[in-house]
Structure formats: C-alpha cells, structure tokens
JSON list of C-alpha atoms in Angstrom, two decimals:
[
{"chain": "A", "resi": 970, "resn": "UNK", "atom": "CA", "xyz": [-18.94, 161.52, -49.82]},
{"chain": "A", "resi": 971, "resn": "UNK", "atom": "CA", "xyz": [-23.03, 162.59, -49.36]},
{"chain": "A", "resi": 972, "resn": "UNK", "atom": "CA", "xyz": [-23.33, 160.94, -52.96]},
{"chain": "A", "resi": 973, "resn": "UNK", "atom": "CA", "xyz": [-21.12, 158.11, -52.98]},
{"chain": "A", "resi": 974, "resn": "UNK", "atom": "CA", "xyz": [-22.12, 157.03, -49.87]},
{"chain": "A", "resi": 975, "resn": "UNK", "atom": "CA", "xyz": [-25.63, 157.87, -49.42]},
{"chain": "A", "resi": 976, "resn": "UNK", "atom": "CA", "xyz": [-25.05, 158.97, -45.74]},
{"chain": "A", "resi": 977, "resn": "UNK", "atom": "CA", "xyz": [-26.47, 163.00, -45.48]},
{"chain": "A", "resi": 978, "resn": "UNK", "atom": "CA", "xyz": [-24.01, 165.10, -45.82]},
{"chain": "A", "resi": 979, "resn": "UNK", "atom": "CA", "xyz": [-25.11, 166.87, -42.10]},
{"chain": "A", "resi": 980, "resn": "UNK", "atom": "CA", "xyz": [-25.48, 163.05, -40.81]},
{"chain": "A", "resi": 981, "resn": "UNK", "atom": "CA", "xyz": [-21.93, 163.13, -41.21]},
{"chain": "A", "resi": 982, "resn": "UNK", "atom": "CA", "xyz": [-20.45, 165.88, -39.65]},
{"chain": "A", "resi": 983, "resn": "UNK", "atom": "CA", "xyz": [-22.32, 166.05, -36.67]},
{"chain": "A", "resi": 984, "resn": "UNK", "atom": "CA", "xyz": [-23.04, 162.44, -35.65]},
{"chain": "A", "resi": 985, "resn": "UNK", "atom": "CA", "xyz": [-26.23, 162.72, -36.23]},
{"chain": "A", "resi": 986, "resn": "UNK", "atom": "CA", "xyz": [-28.12, 159.77, -37.21]},
{"chain": "A", "resi": 987, "resn": "UNK", "atom": "CA", "xyz": [-25.42, 157.45, -37.67]},
{"chain": "A", "resi": 988, "resn": "UNK", "atom": "CA", "xyz": [-25.64, 153.68, -37.43]},
{"chain": "A", "resi": 989, "resn": "UNK", "atom": "CA", "xyz": [-23.80, 150.39, -38.41]},
{"chain": "A", "resi": 990, "resn": "UNK", "atom": "CA", "xyz": [-25.08, 150.42, -42.09]},
{"chain": "A", "resi": 991, "resn": "UNK", "atom": "CA", "xyz": [-24.60, 153.58, -42.49]},
{"chain": "A", "resi": 992, "resn": "UNK", "atom": "CA", "xyz": [-20.89, 154.00, -41.37]},
{"chain": "A", "resi": 993, "resn": "UNK", "atom": "CA", "xyz": [-19.92, 150.73, -43.47]},
{"chain": "A", "resi": 994, "resn": "UNK", "atom": "CA", "xyz": [-21.44, 152.97, -46.67]},
{"chain": "A", "resi": 995, "resn": "UNK", "atom": "CA", "xyz": [-19.23, 155.55, -45.45]},
{"chain": "A", "resi": 996, "resn": "UNK", "atom": "CA", "xyz": [-16.09, 153.51, -44.88]},
{"chain": "A", "resi": 997, "resn": "UNK", "atom": "CA", "xyz": [-16.92, 151.90, -48.62]},
{"chain": "A", "resi": 998, "resn": "UNK", "atom": "CA", "xyz": [-17.64, 155.11, -50.67]},
{"chain": "A", "resi": 999, "resn": "UNK", "atom": "CA", "xyz": [-13.45, 156.29, -49.08]},
{"chain": "A", "resi": 1000, "resn": "UNK", "atom": "CA", "xyz": [-12.11, 153.13, -50.64]},
{"chain": "A", "resi": 1001, "resn": "UNK", "atom": "CA", "xyz": [-14.04, 153.79, -53.72]},
{"chain": "A", "resi": 1002, "resn": "UNK", "atom": "CA", "xyz": [-13.10, 157.21, -53.38]},
{"chain": "A", "resi": 1003, "resn": "UNK", "atom": "CA", "xyz": [-9.76, 157.07, -52.70]},
{"chain": "A", "resi": 1004, "resn": "UNK", "atom": "CA", "xyz": [-8.87, 154.51, -54.97]},
{"chain": "A", "resi": 1005, "resn": "UNK", "atom": "CA", "xyz": [-9.78, 156.85, -57.59]},
{"chain": "A", "resi": 1006, "resn": "UNK", "atom": "CA", "xyz": [-6.56, 159.08, -57.72]},
{"chain": "A", "resi": 1007, "resn": "UNK", "atom": "CA", "xyz": [-8.77, 162.42, -57.10]},
{"chain": "A", "resi": 1008, "resn": "UNK", "atom": "CA", "xyz": [-6.58, 165.29, -55.91]},
{"chain": "A", "resi": 1009, "resn": "UNK", "atom": "CA", "xyz": [-8.21, 168.20, -54.32]},
{"chain": "A", "resi": 1010, "resn": "UNK", "atom": "CA", "xyz": [-6.09, 171.80, -54.01]},
{"chain": "A", "resi": 1011, "resn": "UNK", "atom": "CA", "xyz": [-7.91, 174.14, -51.79]},
{"chain": "A", "resi": 1012, "resn": "UNK", "atom": "CA", "xyz": [-5.44, 176.68, -51.82]},
{"chain": "A", "resi": 1013, "resn": "UNK", "atom": "CA", "xyz": [-5.82, 180.23, -51.82]},
{"chain": "A", "resi": 1014, "resn": "UNK", "atom": "CA", "xyz": [-3.65, 180.46, -55.36]},
{"chain": "A", "resi": 1015, "resn": "UNK", "atom": "CA", "xyz": [-6.55, 181.02, -58.11]},
{"chain": "A", "resi": 1016, "resn": "UNK", "atom": "CA", "xyz": [-4.45, 182.55, -61.12]},
{"chain": "A", "resi": 1017, "resn": "UNK", "atom": "CA", "xyz": [-4.20, 180.29, -64.35]},
{"chain": "A", "resi": 1018, "resn": "UNK", "atom": "CA", "xyz": [-0.04, 180.17, -64.00]},
{"chain": "A", "resi": 1019, "resn": "UNK", "atom": "CA", "xyz": [-0.51, 178.75, -60.32]},
{"chain": "A", "resi": 1020, "resn": "UNK", "atom": "CA", "xyz": [-3.54, 175.86, -61.75]},
{"chain": "A", "resi": 1021, "resn": "UNK", "atom": "CA", "xyz": [-1.07, 175.11, -64.67]},
{"chain": "A", "resi": 1022, "resn": "UNK", "atom": "CA", "xyz": [2.37, 175.28, -62.78]},
{"chain": "A", "resi": 1023, "resn": "UNK", "atom": "CA", "xyz": [0.13, 172.58, -60.08]},
{"chain": "A", "resi": 1024, "resn": "UNK", "atom": "CA", "xyz": [-1.27, 170.75, -63.04]},
{"chain": "A", "resi": 1025, "resn": "UNK", "atom": "CA", "xyz": [1.53, 169.65, -64.83]},
{"chain": "A", "resi": 1026, "resn": "UNK", "atom": "CA", "xyz": [3.77, 169.05, -61.45]},
{"chain": "A", "resi": 1027, "resn": "UNK", "atom": "CA", "xyz": [0.76, 166.61, -60.68]},
{"chain": "A", "resi": 1028, "resn": "UNK", "atom": "CA", "xyz": [0.86, 164.92, -64.44]},
{"chain": "A", "resi": 1029, "resn": "UNK", "atom": "CA", "xyz": [4.40, 164.42, -64.09]},
{"chain": "A", "resi": 1030, "resn": "UNK", "atom": "CA", "xyz": [4.25, 162.83, -60.26]},
{"chain": "A", "resi": 1031, "resn": "UNK", "atom": "CA", "xyz": [1.80, 160.31, -61.37]},
{"chain": "A", "resi": 1032, "resn": "UNK", "atom": "CA", "xyz": [1.65, 160.12, -64.44]},
{"chain": "A", "resi": 1033, "resn": "UNK", "atom": "CA", "xyz": [-0.75, 162.14, -66.31]},
{"chain": "A", "resi": 1034, "resn": "UNK", "atom": "CA", "xyz": [-4.14, 163.54, -65.64]},
{"chain": "A", "resi": 1035, "resn": "UNK", "atom": "CA", "xyz": [-7.42, 162.58, -66.64]},
{"chain": "A", "resi": 1036, "resn": "UNK", "atom": "CA", "xyz": [-9.89, 165.80, -65.82]},
{"chain": "A", "resi": 1037, "resn": "UNK", "atom": "CA", "xyz": [-8.97, 169.34, -64.37]},
{"chain": "A", "resi": 1038, "resn": "UNK", "atom": "CA", "xyz": [-12.38, 170.72, -62.42]},
{"chain": "A", "resi": 1039, "resn": "UNK", "atom": "CA", "xyz": [-12.24, 174.01, -61.79]},
{"chain": "A", "resi": 1040, "resn": "UNK", "atom": "CA", "xyz": [-14.87, 174.96, -58.73]},
{"chain": "A", "resi": 1041, "resn": "UNK", "atom": "CA", "xyz": [-15.78, 178.04, -59.77]},
{"chain": "A", "resi": 1042, "resn": "UNK", "atom": "CA", "xyz": [-14.50, 180.33, -62.69]},
{"chain": "A", "resi": 1043, "resn": "UNK", "atom": "CA", "xyz": [-15.52, 183.55, -61.01]},
{"chain": "A", "resi": 1044, "resn": "UNK", "atom": "CA", "xyz": [-13.10, 183.00, -58.18]},
{"chain": "A", "resi": 1045, "resn": "UNK", "atom": "CA", "xyz": [-10.09, 183.18, -60.40]},
{"chain": "A", "resi": 1046, "resn": "UNK", "atom": "CA", "xyz": [-7.81, 185.40, -60.52]},
{"chain": "A", "resi": 1047, "resn": "UNK", "atom": "CA", "xyz": [-5.01, 187.03, -62.83]},
{"chain": "A", "resi": 1048, "resn": "UNK", "atom": "CA", "xyz": [-1.12, 188.00, -61.85]},
{"chain": "A", "resi": 1049, "resn": "UNK", "atom": "CA", "xyz": [-2.44, 191.75, -63.02]},
{"chain": "A", "resi": 1050, "resn": "UNK", "atom": "CA", "xyz": [-4.96, 193.53, -62.99]},
{"chain": "A", "resi": 1051, "resn": "UNK", "atom": "CA", "xyz": [-7.10, 193.94, -65.85]},
{"chain": "A", "resi": 1052, "resn": "UNK", "atom": "CA", "xyz": [-9.71, 196.89, -66.14]},
{"chain": "A", "resi": 1053, "resn": "UNK", "atom": "CA", "xyz": [-13.04, 195.78, -65.60]},
{"chain": "A", "resi": 1054, "resn": "UNK", "atom": "CA", "xyz": [-13.32, 192.18, -64.34]},
{"chain": "A", "resi": 1055, "resn": "UNK", "atom": "CA", "xyz": [-15.49, 191.07, -67.66]},
{"chain": "A", "resi": 1056, "resn": "UNK", "atom": "CA", "xyz": [-11.75, 191.40, -69.56]},
{"chain": "A", "resi": 1057, "resn": "UNK", "atom": "CA", "xyz": [-10.29, 188.98, -66.67]},
{"chain": "A", "resi": 1058, "resn": "UNK", "atom": "CA", "xyz": [-12.78, 186.54, -66.88]},
{"chain": "A", "resi": 1059, "resn": "UNK", "atom": "CA", "xyz": [-12.09, 186.21, -70.47]},
{"chain": "A", "resi": 1060, "resn": "UNK", "atom": "CA", "xyz": [-8.75, 186.06, -70.07]},
{"chain": "A", "resi": 1061, "resn": "UNK", "atom": "CA", "xyz": [-8.97, 183.28, -67.05]},
{"chain": "A", "resi": 1062, "resn": "UNK", "atom": "CA", "xyz": [-11.66, 181.56, -69.79]},
{"chain": "A", "resi": 1063, "resn": "UNK", "atom": "CA", "xyz": [-9.10, 181.74, -72.42]},
{"chain": "A", "resi": 1064, "resn": "UNK", "atom": "CA", "xyz": [-6.01, 180.58, -70.37]},
{"chain": "A", "resi": 1065, "resn": "UNK", "atom": "CA", "xyz": [-8.09, 177.41, -69.28]},
{"chain": "A", "resi": 1066, "resn": "UNK", "atom": "CA", "xyz": [-9.07, 176.46, -72.83]},
{"chain": "A", "resi": 1067, "resn": "UNK", "atom": "CA", "xyz": [-5.25, 176.51, -73.69]},
{"chain": "A", "resi": 1068, "resn": "UNK", "atom": "CA", "xyz": [-4.46, 174.11, -70.84]},
{"chain": "A", "resi": 1069, "resn": "UNK", "atom": "CA", "xyz": [-6.78, 172.08, -72.02]},
{"chain": "A", "resi": 1070, "resn": "UNK", "atom": "CA", "xyz": [-5.45, 171.96, -75.79]},
{"chain": "A", "resi": 1071, "resn": "UNK", "atom": "CA", "xyz": [-1.60, 171.40, -74.66]},
{"chain": "A", "resi": 1072, "resn": "UNK", "atom": "CA", "xyz": [-2.34, 168.86, -71.30]},
{"chain": "A", "resi": 1073, "resn": "UNK", "atom": "CA", "xyz": [-4.84, 167.20, -73.79]},
{"chain": "A", "resi": 1074, "resn": "UNK", "atom": "CA", "xyz": [-7.49, 166.71, -70.88]},
{"chain": "A", "resi": 1075, "resn": "UNK", "atom": "CA", "xyz": [-10.22, 168.00, -70.66]},
{"chain": "A", "resi": 1076, "resn": "UNK", "atom": "CA", "xyz": [-11.04, 171.38, -68.78]},
{"chain": "A", "resi": 1077, "resn": "UNK", "atom": "CA", "xyz": [-14.66, 171.35, -66.78]},
{"chain": "A", "resi": 1078, "resn": "UNK", "atom": "CA", "xyz": [-14.81, 174.92, -64.74]},
{"chain": "A", "resi": 1079, "resn": "UNK", "atom": "CA", "xyz": [-17.73, 176.16, -62.97]},
{"chain": "A", "resi": 1080, "resn": "UNK", "atom": "CA", "xyz": [-19.46, 178.81, -63.36]},
{"chain": "A", "resi": 1081, "resn": "UNK", "atom": "CA", "xyz": [-21.65, 181.11, -61.76]},
{"chain": "A", "resi": 1082, "resn": "UNK", "atom": "CA", "xyz": [-25.34, 182.54, -63.54]},
{"chain": "A", "resi": 1083, "resn": "UNK", "atom": "CA", "xyz": [-25.70, 186.31, -63.61]},
{"chain": "A", "resi": 1084, "resn": "UNK", "atom": "CA", "xyz": [-29.19, 186.90, -61.66]},
{"chain": "A", "resi": 1085, "resn": "UNK", "atom": "CA", "xyz": [-31.32, 187.23, -65.61]},
{"chain": "A", "resi": 1086, "resn": "UNK", "atom": "CA", "xyz": [-33.50, 184.33, -64.93]},
{"chain": "A", "resi": 1087, "resn": "UNK", "atom": "CA", "xyz": [-34.67, 184.99, -61.89]},
{"chain": "A", "resi": 1088, "resn": "UNK", "atom": "CA", "xyz": [-36.65, 187.46, -63.95]},
{"chain": "A", "resi": 1089, "resn": "UNK", "atom": "CA", "xyz": [-37.87, 185.63, -66.70]},
{"chain": "A", "resi": 1090, "resn": "UNK", "atom": "CA", "xyz": [-41.06, 183.59, -66.09]},
{"chain": "A", "resi": 1091, "resn": "UNK", "atom": "CA", "xyz": [-39.35, 180.42, -67.63]},
{"chain": "A", "resi": 1092, "resn": "UNK", "atom": "CA", "xyz": [-35.98, 180.07, -65.08]},
{"chain": "A", "resi": 1093, "resn": "UNK", "atom": "CA", "xyz": [-34.31, 177.90, -67.63]},
{"chain": "A", "resi": 1094, "resn": "UNK", "atom": "CA", "xyz": [-30.76, 178.69, -67.83]},
{"chain": "A", "resi": 1095, "resn": "UNK", "atom": "CA", "xyz": [-29.40, 180.03, -71.12]},
{"chain": "A", "resi": 1096, "resn": "UNK", "atom": "CA", "xyz": [-25.72, 180.73, -72.59]},
{"chain": "A", "resi": 1097, "resn": "UNK", "atom": "CA", "xyz": [-26.38, 184.18, -72.31]},
{"chain": "A", "resi": 1098, "resn": "UNK", "atom": "CA", "xyz": [-26.58, 183.75, -68.23]},
{"chain": "A", "resi": 1099, "resn": "UNK", "atom": "CA", "xyz": [-22.89, 182.96, -68.24]},
{"chain": "A", "resi": 1100, "resn": "UNK", "atom": "CA", "xyz": [-21.62, 185.40, -65.55]},
{"chain": "A", "resi": 1101, "resn": "UNK", "atom": "CA", "xyz": [-19.48, 188.12, -66.18]},
{"chain": "A", "resi": 1102, "resn": "UNK", "atom": "CA", "xyz": [-18.19, 187.21, -70.03]},
{"chain": "A", "resi": 1103, "resn": "UNK", "atom": "CA", "xyz": [-19.21, 186.29, -73.17]},
{"chain": "A", "resi": 1104, "resn": "UNK", "atom": "CA", "xyz": [-15.87, 184.59, -73.52]},
{"chain": "A", "resi": 1105, "resn": "UNK", "atom": "CA", "xyz": [-17.12, 181.35, -71.85]},
{"chain": "A", "resi": 1106, "resn": "UNK", "atom": "CA", "xyz": [-19.51, 180.62, -73.96]},
{"chain": "A", "resi": 1107, "resn": "UNK", "atom": "CA", "xyz": [-17.32, 181.54, -76.85]},
{"chain": "A", "resi": 1108, "resn": "UNK", "atom": "CA", "xyz": [-14.34, 179.55, -75.25]},
{"chain": "A", "resi": 1109, "resn": "UNK", "atom": "CA", "xyz": [-15.98, 176.05, -73.89]},
{"chain": "A", "resi": 1110, "resn": "UNK", "atom": "CA", "xyz": [-16.73, 173.30, -76.32]},
{"chain": "A", "resi": 1111, "resn": "UNK", "atom": "CA", "xyz": [-19.11, 172.20, -74.41]},
{"chain": "A", "resi": 1112, "resn": "UNK", "atom": "CA", "xyz": [-21.87, 174.44, -71.67]},
{"chain": "A", "resi": 1113, "resn": "UNK", "atom": "CA", "xyz": [-24.37, 172.66, -69.89]},
{"chain": "A", "resi": 1114, "resn": "UNK", "atom": "CA", "xyz": [-26.74, 173.61, -67.18]},
{"chain": "A", "resi": 1115, "resn": "UNK", "atom": "CA", "xyz": [-28.89, 171.75, -64.57]},
{"chain": "A", "resi": 1116, "resn": "UNK", "atom": "CA", "xyz": [-32.31, 173.30, -64.24]},
{"chain": "A", "resi": 1117, "resn": "UNK", "atom": "CA", "xyz": [-34.54, 171.85, -60.77]},
{"chain": "A", "resi": 1118, "resn": "UNK", "atom": "CA", "xyz": [-38.43, 173.05, -61.26]},
{"chain": "A", "resi": 1119, "resn": "UNK", "atom": "CA", "xyz": [-38.61, 171.89, -57.93]},
{"chain": "A", "resi": 1120, "resn": "UNK", "atom": "CA", "xyz": [-35.74, 174.88, -56.61]},
{"chain": "A", "resi": 1121, "resn": "UNK", "atom": "CA", "xyz": [-38.47, 178.02, -58.15]},
{"chain": "A", "resi": 1122, "resn": "UNK", "atom": "CA", "xyz": [-41.76, 176.23, -57.38]},
{"chain": "A", "resi": 1123, "resn": "UNK", "atom": "CA", "xyz": [-41.53, 173.79, -54.72]},
{"chain": "A", "resi": 1124, "resn": "UNK", "atom": "CA", "xyz": [-45.40, 173.60, -54.24]},
{"chain": "A", "resi": 1125, "resn": "UNK", "atom": "CA", "xyz": [-46.22, 173.16, -57.52]},
{"chain": "A", "resi": 1126, "resn": "UNK", "atom": "CA", "xyz": [-43.69, 171.72, -59.39]},
{"chain": "A", "resi": 1127, "resn": "UNK", "atom": "CA", "xyz": [-44.48, 168.70, -62.36]},
{"chain": "A", "resi": 1128, "resn": "UNK", "atom": "CA", "xyz": [-41.13, 167.28, -61.79]},
{"chain": "A", "resi": 1129, "resn": "UNK", "atom": "CA", "xyz": [-40.57, 166.91, -57.56]},
{"chain": "A", "resi": 1130, "resn": "UNK", "atom": "CA", "xyz": [-36.90, 164.89, -57.65]},
{"chain": "A", "resi": 1131, "resn": "UNK", "atom": "CA", "xyz": [-35.65, 165.66, -61.44]},
{"chain": "A", "resi": 1132, "resn": "UNK", "atom": "CA", "xyz": [-33.18, 168.07, -62.62]},
{"chain": "A", "resi": 1133, "resn": "UNK", "atom": "CA", "xyz": [-32.85, 169.06, -66.34]},
{"chain": "A", "resi": 1134, "resn": "UNK", "atom": "CA", "xyz": [-29.30, 168.57, -67.86]},
{"chain": "A", "resi": 1135, "resn": "UNK", "atom": "CA", "xyz": [-29.24, 171.54, -70.39]},
{"chain": "A", "resi": 1136, "resn": "UNK", "atom": "CA", "xyz": [-27.00, 170.80, -73.55]},
{"chain": "A", "resi": 1137, "resn": "UNK", "atom": "CA", "xyz": [-27.20, 174.45, -74.56]},
{"chain": "A", "resi": 1138, "resn": "UNK", "atom": "CA", "xyz": [-23.31, 174.17, -76.66]},
{"chain": "A", "resi": 1139, "resn": "UNK", "atom": "CA", "xyz": [-21.70, 170.96, -77.67]},
{"chain": "A", "resi": 1140, "resn": "UNK", "atom": "CA", "xyz": [-19.15, 172.15, -80.60]},
{"chain": "A", "resi": 1141, "resn": "UNK", "atom": "CA", "xyz": [-18.77, 168.20, -81.24]},
{"chain": "A", "resi": 1142, "resn": "UNK", "atom": "CA", "xyz": [-22.25, 166.82, -81.13]},
{"chain": "A", "resi": 1143, "resn": "UNK", "atom": "CA", "xyz": [-26.12, 167.80, -80.45]},
{"chain": "A", "resi": 1144, "resn": "UNK", "atom": "CA", "xyz": [-27.62, 169.98, -77.95]},
{"chain": "A", "resi": 1145, "resn": "UNK", "atom": "CA", "xyz": [-30.81, 169.65, -76.10]},
{"chain": "A", "resi": 1146, "resn": "UNK", "atom": "CA", "xyz": [-31.82, 168.83, -72.74]},
{"chain": "A", "resi": 1147, "resn": "UNK", "atom": "CA", "xyz": [-31.76, 165.04, -70.60]},
{"chain": "A", "resi": 1148, "resn": "UNK", "atom": "CA", "xyz": [-33.83, 164.26, -67.65]},
{"chain": "A", "resi": 1149, "resn": "UNK", "atom": "CA", "xyz": [-32.04, 163.07, -64.34]},
{"chain": "A", "resi": 1150, "resn": "UNK", "atom": "CA", "xyz": [-33.31, 161.37, -61.07]},
{"chain": "A", "resi": 1151, "resn": "UNK", "atom": "CA", "xyz": [-31.67, 164.24, -58.23]},
{"chain": "A", "resi": 1152, "resn": "UNK", "atom": "CA", "xyz": [-31.43, 163.33, -54.43]},
{"chain": "A", "resi": 1153, "resn": "UNK", "atom": "CA", "xyz": [-30.74, 166.61, -53.17]},
{"chain": "A", "resi": 1154, "resn": "UNK", "atom": "CA", "xyz": [-29.71, 165.25, -49.34]},
{"chain": "A", "resi": 1155, "resn": "UNK", "atom": "CA", "xyz": [-26.89, 163.27, -51.21]},
{"chain": "A", "resi": 1156, "resn": "UNK", "atom": "CA", "xyz": [-26.59, 165.96, -54.09]},
{"chain": "A", "resi": 1157, "resn": "UNK", "atom": "CA", "xyz": [-27.09, 162.46, -56.19]},
{"chain": "A", "resi": 1158, "resn": "UNK", "atom": "CA", "xyz": [-27.96, 162.49, -59.47]},
{"chain": "A", "resi": 1159, "resn": "UNK", "atom": "CA", "xyz": [-29.12, 159.10, -61.20]},
{"chain": "A", "resi": 1160, "resn": "UNK", "atom": "CA", "xyz": [-30.71, 158.04, -65.08]},
{"chain": "A", "resi": 1161, "resn": "UNK", "atom": "CA", "xyz": [-34.52, 158.59, -65.49]},
{"chain": "A", "resi": 1162, "resn": "UNK", "atom": "CA", "xyz": [-35.68, 155.95, -68.03]},
{"chain": "A", "resi": 1163, "resn": "UNK", "atom": "CA", "xyz": [-36.15, 159.07, -70.29]},
{"chain": "A", "resi": 1164, "resn": "UNK", "atom": "CA", "xyz": [-35.06, 159.91, -73.75]},
{"chain": "A", "resi": 1165, "resn": "UNK", "atom": "CA", "xyz": [-32.79, 163.01, -74.63]},
{"chain": "A", "resi": 1166, "resn": "UNK", "atom": "CA", "xyz": [-34.46, 165.54, -76.53]},
{"chain": "A", "resi": 1167, "resn": "UNK", "atom": "CA", "xyz": [-33.02, 167.70, -78.99]}
]
C-alpha cells in the first residue's frame, strides 16, 4: 500500500499526517491493487506440501497463476524432521524448484543472508552469503540481491537514495549490477537514468 500510494505506512496505521490528498491516493492504490488479484496467505502452515496444495487449488479456482512469492524461505518447515537445518532448507529449495517447473510459473523465494557481509569491508552480498544452504544457489535460476550503501554508511555514503540490484546468478542471461532510486519511507524503487553494468 505504501509503495503504491506513496503514503508512509506509519501514517496509514496511526492516522498521522493524513489529509484528503493522501486518503485519495490510498483509495486509488487500493483499487489498483484489488484489480491485480493478489492473494496473500499468512497462515502458519509453511511446508512445501502445503504451499503446493494451496497453489494448485488457487490456480484451479481462478484459472491459473502468474507468480508465487515466498516471504521468506527460512520460515518454511518440512513435515518430517531432518538431521540439520541445512538439509531441511536444501529439501525446501528443491521442492520449490519442482513446484515452479510443474506449475510452469516463476516461484520467487526471499532468503535471509548469513552475517559474513557484516565483517567484510565491501558489504555487498555474494552467493556464498545465502543463509543455511548452497542448495539455494544451486537450485535458483536467478539470484538477485539488494544493496544500499546508505544502510551501512548513512553519514558518509556517496549514493543516498540509491539501491544497487546485484544479479549474481542468471541461468538464462547476463549477470551484473543495476542502480535504482529507493525511497525508504515508502519502500519504493524507481528507475534511474543509469546503465546496466555487467
């Protein structure tokens, strides 16, 4: 809502700083988003089998899906215990890959990173930073990271309001970096007049 309406979320939740213009933008964003048929499942069942069943059921009800988004991979569990969390995440990653192939739709899975970048001078995330499993890197067709210099160096950054999109793996295309404008108060990304660097 915040990105679509360009109204701060804290203002929406608390009524802070609201005026007629912002209310109109919220209503317009609501109409646009409701027309997009976005379905959110925030139930506590997060196994690959649950997601597969819900995805198939919803696709049958509405005539197909364009995309499945998982926020985030490490919140998922298996129906049976594994020896360690790394094995569990590996199996979850493979199950999502199979779901994407079977349904013929993209499955986008957000993932946590380990803390390795915190100790490096260059804080940009790398494939090895994917938390708990190299299987995520192996199974994914595309791996993208978001890096904001301003997050780590708010006082000294040379790039305020800029997010760097790092395409670290692309099975069917090029890798490289792309800069976007980022408006933190709305969690909003905007195109910049910059070139894609390979």
